[in-house]
Tab-separated table of C-alpha atoms in Angstrom:
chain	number	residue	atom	x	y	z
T	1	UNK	CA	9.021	-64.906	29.843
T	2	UNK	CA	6.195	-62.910	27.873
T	3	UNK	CA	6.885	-60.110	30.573
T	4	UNK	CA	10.386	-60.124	29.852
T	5	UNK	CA	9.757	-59.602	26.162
T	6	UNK	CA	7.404	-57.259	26.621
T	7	UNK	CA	10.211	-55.272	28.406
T	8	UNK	CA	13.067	-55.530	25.712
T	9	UNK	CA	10.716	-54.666	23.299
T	10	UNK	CA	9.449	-51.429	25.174
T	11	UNK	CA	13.224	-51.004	25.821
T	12	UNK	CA	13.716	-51.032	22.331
T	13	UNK	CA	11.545	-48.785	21.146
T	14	UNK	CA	12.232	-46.339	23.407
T	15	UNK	CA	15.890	-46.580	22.308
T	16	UNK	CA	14.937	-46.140	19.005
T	17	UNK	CA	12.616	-43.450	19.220
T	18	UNK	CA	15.514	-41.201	21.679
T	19	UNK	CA	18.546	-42.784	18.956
T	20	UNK	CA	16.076	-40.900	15.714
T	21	UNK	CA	15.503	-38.115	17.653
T	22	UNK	CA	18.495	-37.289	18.526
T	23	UNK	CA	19.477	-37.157	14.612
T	24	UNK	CA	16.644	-34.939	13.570
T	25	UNK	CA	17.939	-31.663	12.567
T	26	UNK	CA	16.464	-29.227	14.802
T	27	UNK	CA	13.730	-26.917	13.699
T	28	UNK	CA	15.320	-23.156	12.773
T	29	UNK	CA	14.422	-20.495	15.369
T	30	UNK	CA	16.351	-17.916	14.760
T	31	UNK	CA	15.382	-15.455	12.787
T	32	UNK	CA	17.298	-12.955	10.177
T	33	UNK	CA	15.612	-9.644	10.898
T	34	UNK	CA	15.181	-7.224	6.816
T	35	UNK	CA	14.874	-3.826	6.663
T	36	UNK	CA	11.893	-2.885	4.755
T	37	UNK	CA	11.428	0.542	2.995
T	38	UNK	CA	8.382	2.422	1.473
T	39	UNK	CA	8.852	5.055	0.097
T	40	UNK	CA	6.977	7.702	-2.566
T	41	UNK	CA	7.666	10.684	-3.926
T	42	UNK	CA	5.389	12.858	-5.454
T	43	UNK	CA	5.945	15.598	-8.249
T	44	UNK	CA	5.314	19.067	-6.812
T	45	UNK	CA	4.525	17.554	-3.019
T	46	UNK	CA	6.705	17.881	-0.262
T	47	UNK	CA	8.639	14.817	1.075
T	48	UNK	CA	6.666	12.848	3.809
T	49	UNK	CA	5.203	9.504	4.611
T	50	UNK	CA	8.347	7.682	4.501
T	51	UNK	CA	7.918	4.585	6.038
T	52	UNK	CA	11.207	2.486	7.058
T	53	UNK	CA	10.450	-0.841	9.281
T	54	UNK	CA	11.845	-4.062	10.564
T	55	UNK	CA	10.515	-7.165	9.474
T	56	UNK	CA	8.767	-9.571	11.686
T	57	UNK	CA	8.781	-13.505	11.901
T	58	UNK	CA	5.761	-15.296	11.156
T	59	UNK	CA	5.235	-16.895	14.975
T	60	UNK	CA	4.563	-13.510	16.407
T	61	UNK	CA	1.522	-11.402	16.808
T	62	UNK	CA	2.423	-8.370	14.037
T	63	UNK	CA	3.030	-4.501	15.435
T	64	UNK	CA	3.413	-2.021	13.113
T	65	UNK	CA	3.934	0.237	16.168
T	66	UNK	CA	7.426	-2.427	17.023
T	67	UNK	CA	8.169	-2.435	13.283
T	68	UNK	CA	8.597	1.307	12.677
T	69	UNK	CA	12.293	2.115	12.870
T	70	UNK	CA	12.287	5.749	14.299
T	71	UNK	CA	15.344	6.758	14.839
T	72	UNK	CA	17.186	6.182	11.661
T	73	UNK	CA	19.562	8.724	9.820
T	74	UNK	CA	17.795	9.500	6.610
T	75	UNK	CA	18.855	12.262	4.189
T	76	UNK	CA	17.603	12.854	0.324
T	77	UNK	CA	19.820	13.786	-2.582
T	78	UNK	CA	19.605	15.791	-5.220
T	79	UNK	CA	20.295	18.593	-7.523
T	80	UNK	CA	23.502	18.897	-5.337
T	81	UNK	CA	21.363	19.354	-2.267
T	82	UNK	CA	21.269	17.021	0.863
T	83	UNK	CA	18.614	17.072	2.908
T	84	UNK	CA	17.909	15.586	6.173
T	85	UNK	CA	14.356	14.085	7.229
T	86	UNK	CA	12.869	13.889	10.832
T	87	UNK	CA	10.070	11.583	11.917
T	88	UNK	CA	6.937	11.897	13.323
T	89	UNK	CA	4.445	9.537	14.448
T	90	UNK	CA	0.452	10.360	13.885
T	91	UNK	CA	-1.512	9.720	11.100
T	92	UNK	CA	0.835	10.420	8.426
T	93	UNK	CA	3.618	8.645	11.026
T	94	UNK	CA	7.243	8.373	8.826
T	95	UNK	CA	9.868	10.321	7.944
T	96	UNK	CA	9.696	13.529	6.435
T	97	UNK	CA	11.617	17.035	5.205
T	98	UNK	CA	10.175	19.511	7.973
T	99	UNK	CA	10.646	22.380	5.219
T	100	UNK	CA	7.547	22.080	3.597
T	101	UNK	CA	8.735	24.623	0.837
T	102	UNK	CA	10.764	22.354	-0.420
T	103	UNK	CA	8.683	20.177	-3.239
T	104	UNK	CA	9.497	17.174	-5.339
T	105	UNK	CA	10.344	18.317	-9.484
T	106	UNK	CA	9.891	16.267	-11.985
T	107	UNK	CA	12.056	14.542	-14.091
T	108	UNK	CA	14.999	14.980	-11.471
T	109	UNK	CA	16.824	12.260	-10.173
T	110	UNK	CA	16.737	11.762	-6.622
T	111	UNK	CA	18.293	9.309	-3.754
T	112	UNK	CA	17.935	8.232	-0.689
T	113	UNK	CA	20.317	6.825	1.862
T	114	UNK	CA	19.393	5.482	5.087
T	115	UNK	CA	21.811	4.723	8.312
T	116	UNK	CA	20.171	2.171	10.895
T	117	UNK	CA	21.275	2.501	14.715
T	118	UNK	CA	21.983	-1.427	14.008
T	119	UNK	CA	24.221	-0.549	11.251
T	120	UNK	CA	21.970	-1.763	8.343
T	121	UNK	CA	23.030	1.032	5.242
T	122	UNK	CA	20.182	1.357	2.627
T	123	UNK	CA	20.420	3.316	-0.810
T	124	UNK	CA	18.365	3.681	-3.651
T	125	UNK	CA	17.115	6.317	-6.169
T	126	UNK	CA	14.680	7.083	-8.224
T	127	UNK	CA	13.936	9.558	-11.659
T	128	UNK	CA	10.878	11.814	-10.863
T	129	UNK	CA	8.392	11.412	-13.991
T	130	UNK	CA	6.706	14.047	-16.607
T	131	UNK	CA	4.152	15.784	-14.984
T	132	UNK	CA	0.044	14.736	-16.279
T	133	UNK	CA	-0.594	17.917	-17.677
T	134	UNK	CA	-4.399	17.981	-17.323
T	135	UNK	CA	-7.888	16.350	-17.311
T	136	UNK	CA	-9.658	16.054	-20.724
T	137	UNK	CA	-13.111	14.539	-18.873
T	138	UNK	CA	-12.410	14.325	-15.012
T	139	UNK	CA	-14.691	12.225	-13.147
T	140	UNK	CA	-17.891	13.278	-11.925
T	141	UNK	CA	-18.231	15.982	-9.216
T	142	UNK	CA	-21.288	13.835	-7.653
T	143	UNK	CA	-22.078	9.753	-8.680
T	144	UNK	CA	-24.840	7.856	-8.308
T	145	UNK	CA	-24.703	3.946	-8.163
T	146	UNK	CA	-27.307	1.575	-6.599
T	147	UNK	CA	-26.375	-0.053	-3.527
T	148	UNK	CA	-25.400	-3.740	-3.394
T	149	UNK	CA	-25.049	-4.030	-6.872
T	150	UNK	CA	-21.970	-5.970	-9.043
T	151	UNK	CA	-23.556	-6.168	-12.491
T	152	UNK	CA	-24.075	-3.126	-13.897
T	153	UNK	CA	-23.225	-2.215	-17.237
T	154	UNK	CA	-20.518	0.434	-18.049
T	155	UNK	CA	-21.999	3.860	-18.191
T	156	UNK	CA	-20.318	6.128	-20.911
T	157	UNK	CA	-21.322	9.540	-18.939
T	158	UNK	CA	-18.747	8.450	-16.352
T	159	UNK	CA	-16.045	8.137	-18.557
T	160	UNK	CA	-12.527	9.745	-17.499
T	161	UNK	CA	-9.618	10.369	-19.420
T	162	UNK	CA	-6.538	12.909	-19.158
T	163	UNK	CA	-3.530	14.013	-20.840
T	164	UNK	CA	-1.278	11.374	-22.400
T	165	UNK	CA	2.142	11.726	-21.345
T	166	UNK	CA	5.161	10.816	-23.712
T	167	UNK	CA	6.757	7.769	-22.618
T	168	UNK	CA	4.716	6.870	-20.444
T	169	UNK	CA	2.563	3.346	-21.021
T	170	UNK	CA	0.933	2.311	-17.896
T	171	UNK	CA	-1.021	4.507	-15.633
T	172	UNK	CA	-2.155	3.768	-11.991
T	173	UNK	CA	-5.953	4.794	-10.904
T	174	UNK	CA	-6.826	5.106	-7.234
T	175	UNK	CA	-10.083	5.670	-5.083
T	176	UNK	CA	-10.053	7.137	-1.595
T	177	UNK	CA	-12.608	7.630	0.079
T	178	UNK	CA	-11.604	10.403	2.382
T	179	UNK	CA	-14.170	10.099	5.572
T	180	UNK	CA	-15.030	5.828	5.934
T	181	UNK	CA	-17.415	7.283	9.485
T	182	UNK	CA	-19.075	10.612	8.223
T	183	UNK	CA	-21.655	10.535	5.122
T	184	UNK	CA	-24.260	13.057	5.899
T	185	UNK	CA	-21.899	15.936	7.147
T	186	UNK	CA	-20.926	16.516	3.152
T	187	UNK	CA	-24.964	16.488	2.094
T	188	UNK	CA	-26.412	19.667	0.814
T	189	UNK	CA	-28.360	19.500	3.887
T	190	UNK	CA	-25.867	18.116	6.424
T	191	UNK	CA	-27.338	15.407	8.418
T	192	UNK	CA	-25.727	12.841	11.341
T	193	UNK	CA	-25.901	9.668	8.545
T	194	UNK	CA	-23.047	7.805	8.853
T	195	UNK	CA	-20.950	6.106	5.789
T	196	UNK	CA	-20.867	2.362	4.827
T	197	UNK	CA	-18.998	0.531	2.247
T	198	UNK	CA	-20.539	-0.083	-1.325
T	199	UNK	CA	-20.404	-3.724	-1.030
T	200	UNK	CA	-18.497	-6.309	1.187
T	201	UNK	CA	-16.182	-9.074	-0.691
T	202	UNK	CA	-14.197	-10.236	2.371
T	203	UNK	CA	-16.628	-10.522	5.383
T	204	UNK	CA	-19.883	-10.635	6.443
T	205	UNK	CA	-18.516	-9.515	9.951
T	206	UNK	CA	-16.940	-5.997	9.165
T	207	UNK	CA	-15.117	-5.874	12.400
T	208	UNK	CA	-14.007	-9.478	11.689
T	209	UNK	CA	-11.685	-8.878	8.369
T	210	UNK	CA	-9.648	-5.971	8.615
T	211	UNK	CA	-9.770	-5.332	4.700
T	212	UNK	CA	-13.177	-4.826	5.597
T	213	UNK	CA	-11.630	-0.826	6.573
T	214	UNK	CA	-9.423	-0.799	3.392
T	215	UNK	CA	-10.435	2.986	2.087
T	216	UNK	CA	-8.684	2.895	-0.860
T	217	UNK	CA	-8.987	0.913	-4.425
T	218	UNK	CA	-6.450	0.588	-6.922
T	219	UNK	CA	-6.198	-0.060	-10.707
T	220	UNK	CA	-3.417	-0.538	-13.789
T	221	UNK	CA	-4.675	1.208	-16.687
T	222	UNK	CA	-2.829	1.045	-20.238
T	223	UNK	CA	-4.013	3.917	-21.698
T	224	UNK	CA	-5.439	7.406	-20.862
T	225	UNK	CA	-8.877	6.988	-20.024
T	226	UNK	CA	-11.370	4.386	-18.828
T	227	UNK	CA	-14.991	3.801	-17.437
T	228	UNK	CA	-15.631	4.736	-13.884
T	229	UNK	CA	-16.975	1.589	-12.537
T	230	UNK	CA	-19.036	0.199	-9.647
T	231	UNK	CA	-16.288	-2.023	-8.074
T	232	UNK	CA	-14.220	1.265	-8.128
T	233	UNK	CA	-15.561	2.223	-5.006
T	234	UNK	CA	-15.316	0.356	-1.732
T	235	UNK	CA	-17.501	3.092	0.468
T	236	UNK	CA	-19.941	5.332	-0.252
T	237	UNK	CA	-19.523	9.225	0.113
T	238	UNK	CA	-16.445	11.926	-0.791
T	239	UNK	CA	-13.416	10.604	-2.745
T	240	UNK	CA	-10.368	11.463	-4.008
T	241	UNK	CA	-9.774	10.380	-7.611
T	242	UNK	CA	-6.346	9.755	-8.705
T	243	UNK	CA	-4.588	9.141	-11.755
T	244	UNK	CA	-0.310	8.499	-10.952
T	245	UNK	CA	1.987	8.513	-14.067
T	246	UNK	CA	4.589	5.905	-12.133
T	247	UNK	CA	8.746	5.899	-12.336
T	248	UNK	CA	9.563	2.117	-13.231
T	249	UNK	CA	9.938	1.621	-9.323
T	250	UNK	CA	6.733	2.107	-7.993
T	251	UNK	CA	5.004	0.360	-11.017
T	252	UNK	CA	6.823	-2.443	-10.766
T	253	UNK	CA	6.449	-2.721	-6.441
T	254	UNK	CA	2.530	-2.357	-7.331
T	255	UNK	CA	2.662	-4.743	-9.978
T	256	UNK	CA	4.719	-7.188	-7.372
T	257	UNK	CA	2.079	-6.323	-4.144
T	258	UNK	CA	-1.299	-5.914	-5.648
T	259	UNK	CA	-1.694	-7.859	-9.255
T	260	UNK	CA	0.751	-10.376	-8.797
T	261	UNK	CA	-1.748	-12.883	-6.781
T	262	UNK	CA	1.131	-13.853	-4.944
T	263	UNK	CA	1.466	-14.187	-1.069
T	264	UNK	CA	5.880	-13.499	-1.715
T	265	UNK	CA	7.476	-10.782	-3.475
T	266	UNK	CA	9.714	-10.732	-6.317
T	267	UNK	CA	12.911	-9.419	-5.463
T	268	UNK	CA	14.089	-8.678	-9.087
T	269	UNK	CA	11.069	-6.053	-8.325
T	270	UNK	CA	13.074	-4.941	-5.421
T	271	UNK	CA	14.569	-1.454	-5.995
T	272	UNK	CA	16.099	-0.990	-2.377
T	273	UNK	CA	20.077	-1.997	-1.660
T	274	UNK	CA	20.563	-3.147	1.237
T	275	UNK	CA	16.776	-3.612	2.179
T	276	UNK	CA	13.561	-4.430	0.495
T	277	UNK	CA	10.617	-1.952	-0.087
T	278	UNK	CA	10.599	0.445	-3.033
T	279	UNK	CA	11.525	3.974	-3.497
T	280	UNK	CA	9.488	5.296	-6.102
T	281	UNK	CA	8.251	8.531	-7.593
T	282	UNK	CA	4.749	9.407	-9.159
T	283	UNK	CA	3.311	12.609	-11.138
T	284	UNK	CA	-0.277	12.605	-9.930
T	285	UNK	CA	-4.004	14.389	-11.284
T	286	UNK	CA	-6.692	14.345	-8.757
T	287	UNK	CA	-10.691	14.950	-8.694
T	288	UNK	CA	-13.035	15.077	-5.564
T	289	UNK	CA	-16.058	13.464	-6.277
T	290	UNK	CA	-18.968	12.245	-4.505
T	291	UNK	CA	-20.626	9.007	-4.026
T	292	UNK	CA	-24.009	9.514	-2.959
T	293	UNK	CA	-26.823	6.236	-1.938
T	294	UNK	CA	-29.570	6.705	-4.064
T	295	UNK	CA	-31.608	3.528	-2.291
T	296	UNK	CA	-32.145	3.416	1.433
């Protein structure tokens, strides 16, 4: 009799178990492919680097390789001119305007509009900004910090400041260092020393974290000038000092990406129709400067 009940019960549950499952809602799988764009122009630059991609789902090893979309029809607008981009794939892979004559002016309105093989239409435009007119103290042609160190105080000498441009409230400051393998080839004396980074906040295993390569360090600044700081620099050796006076569309995709905190983007920050991504437009000062290691 026990054995019996032990049977209707198993019977039971088993019944159960198949009668819940088969009311579950089953998990999504599909997935809605986005087009994603990223896209800059720069005042008095040719048009290049512009990067259009599919998005990926979540369950899948990433490929930015798979997620380029290379054979899109892309044209630029402007002034009454249309203008058709190519793409190429290599370090500065995207799509570009092969006549290199052709430069981006400023305060001009430009758009873009982008046919996908898949049928996917994109648009969106942006209004060049004022050129920055000039340094008024540009950065140091050669630095000298102490390695390994995040407390040091600010250091007037290395002040930087430019032009102020009217209208313009919020500036964007950038650090690239332009050779992450090679330090001693720039020396005085050139030597086989290779580079390493100014200090480490992701990994102790460089090849472990990929931000670990990240050559590049970016800052909001509301005002003209500001203190050139340790934590500016990721790597040691020759950089590229920027200052970009932003259109409202790449501020706002930088303010969404990198000072947000947030793992999702806002898509009232979105300035792509049809897509997401940003087409944006920057004025831009530069400065070459050095980073040298003054301790072994």
């Amino acid at each position: 009799m026990k054995t019996i009940n032990r049977i209707l019960v198993l019977t039971s549950v088993i019944f159960l178990s198949y009668f819940l499952n088969s009311c579950e809602d089953k998990p999504p799988v599909d997935y809605t492919v986005e087009k994603y764009l990223e896209a800059y122009l720069i005042v008095d630059k040719p048009i290049e680097k512009i990067i259009l991609m599919n998005s990926q789902p979540i369950d899948k090893k990433y490929s930015k390789d798979q997620a380029m979309i290379k054979d899109a029809e892309v044209k630029i607008l402007s002034d009454n001119q249309e203008y058709i981009l190519s793409y190429k794939d290599g370090e500065n892979a995207g799509y570009y305007l092969p006549d290199a004559s052709v430069t981006v002016k400023p305060e001009t309105v430009y758009k873009i509009e982008i046919m996908t093989k898949d049928g996917v239409f994109l648009t969106a435009e942006t209004k060049t900004p004022k050129r920055i007119n000039a340094w008024v103290k540009a950065p140091k042609s050669e630095i000298y910090y102490p390695q390994d160190t995040l407390n040091l105080p600010k250091v007037d000498s290395l002040e930087i400041e430019w032009t102020p441009v009217e209208g313009t409230s919020f500036f964007l400051i950038r650090t690239l260092c332009q050779d992450t393998l090679n330090y001693g080839k720039y020396l005085p004396v050139p030597t086989n020393e290779a580079n390493r980074r100014c200090y480490n906040l992701f990994s102790k295993n460089e090849n472990a974290e990929p931000m670990y390569k990240n050559p590049t360090n970016w800052g909001l600044i509301a005002n003209n000038k500001t203190a050139t700081v340790w934590l500016a620099f990721r790597w040691f050796g020759l950089h590229d000092v920027s200052v970009f006076n932003p259109d409202p569309n790449m501020l706002n995709w930088f303010i969404n990406i990198y000072f947000t905190g947030s793992s999702e983007t806002n898509p009232l920050l979105n300035s792509v129709k049809g897509g997401f991504g940003v087409f944006g437009s920057a004025s831009v000062l530069s400065y070459e400067s050095f980073l040298y290691k003054n301790q072994p």
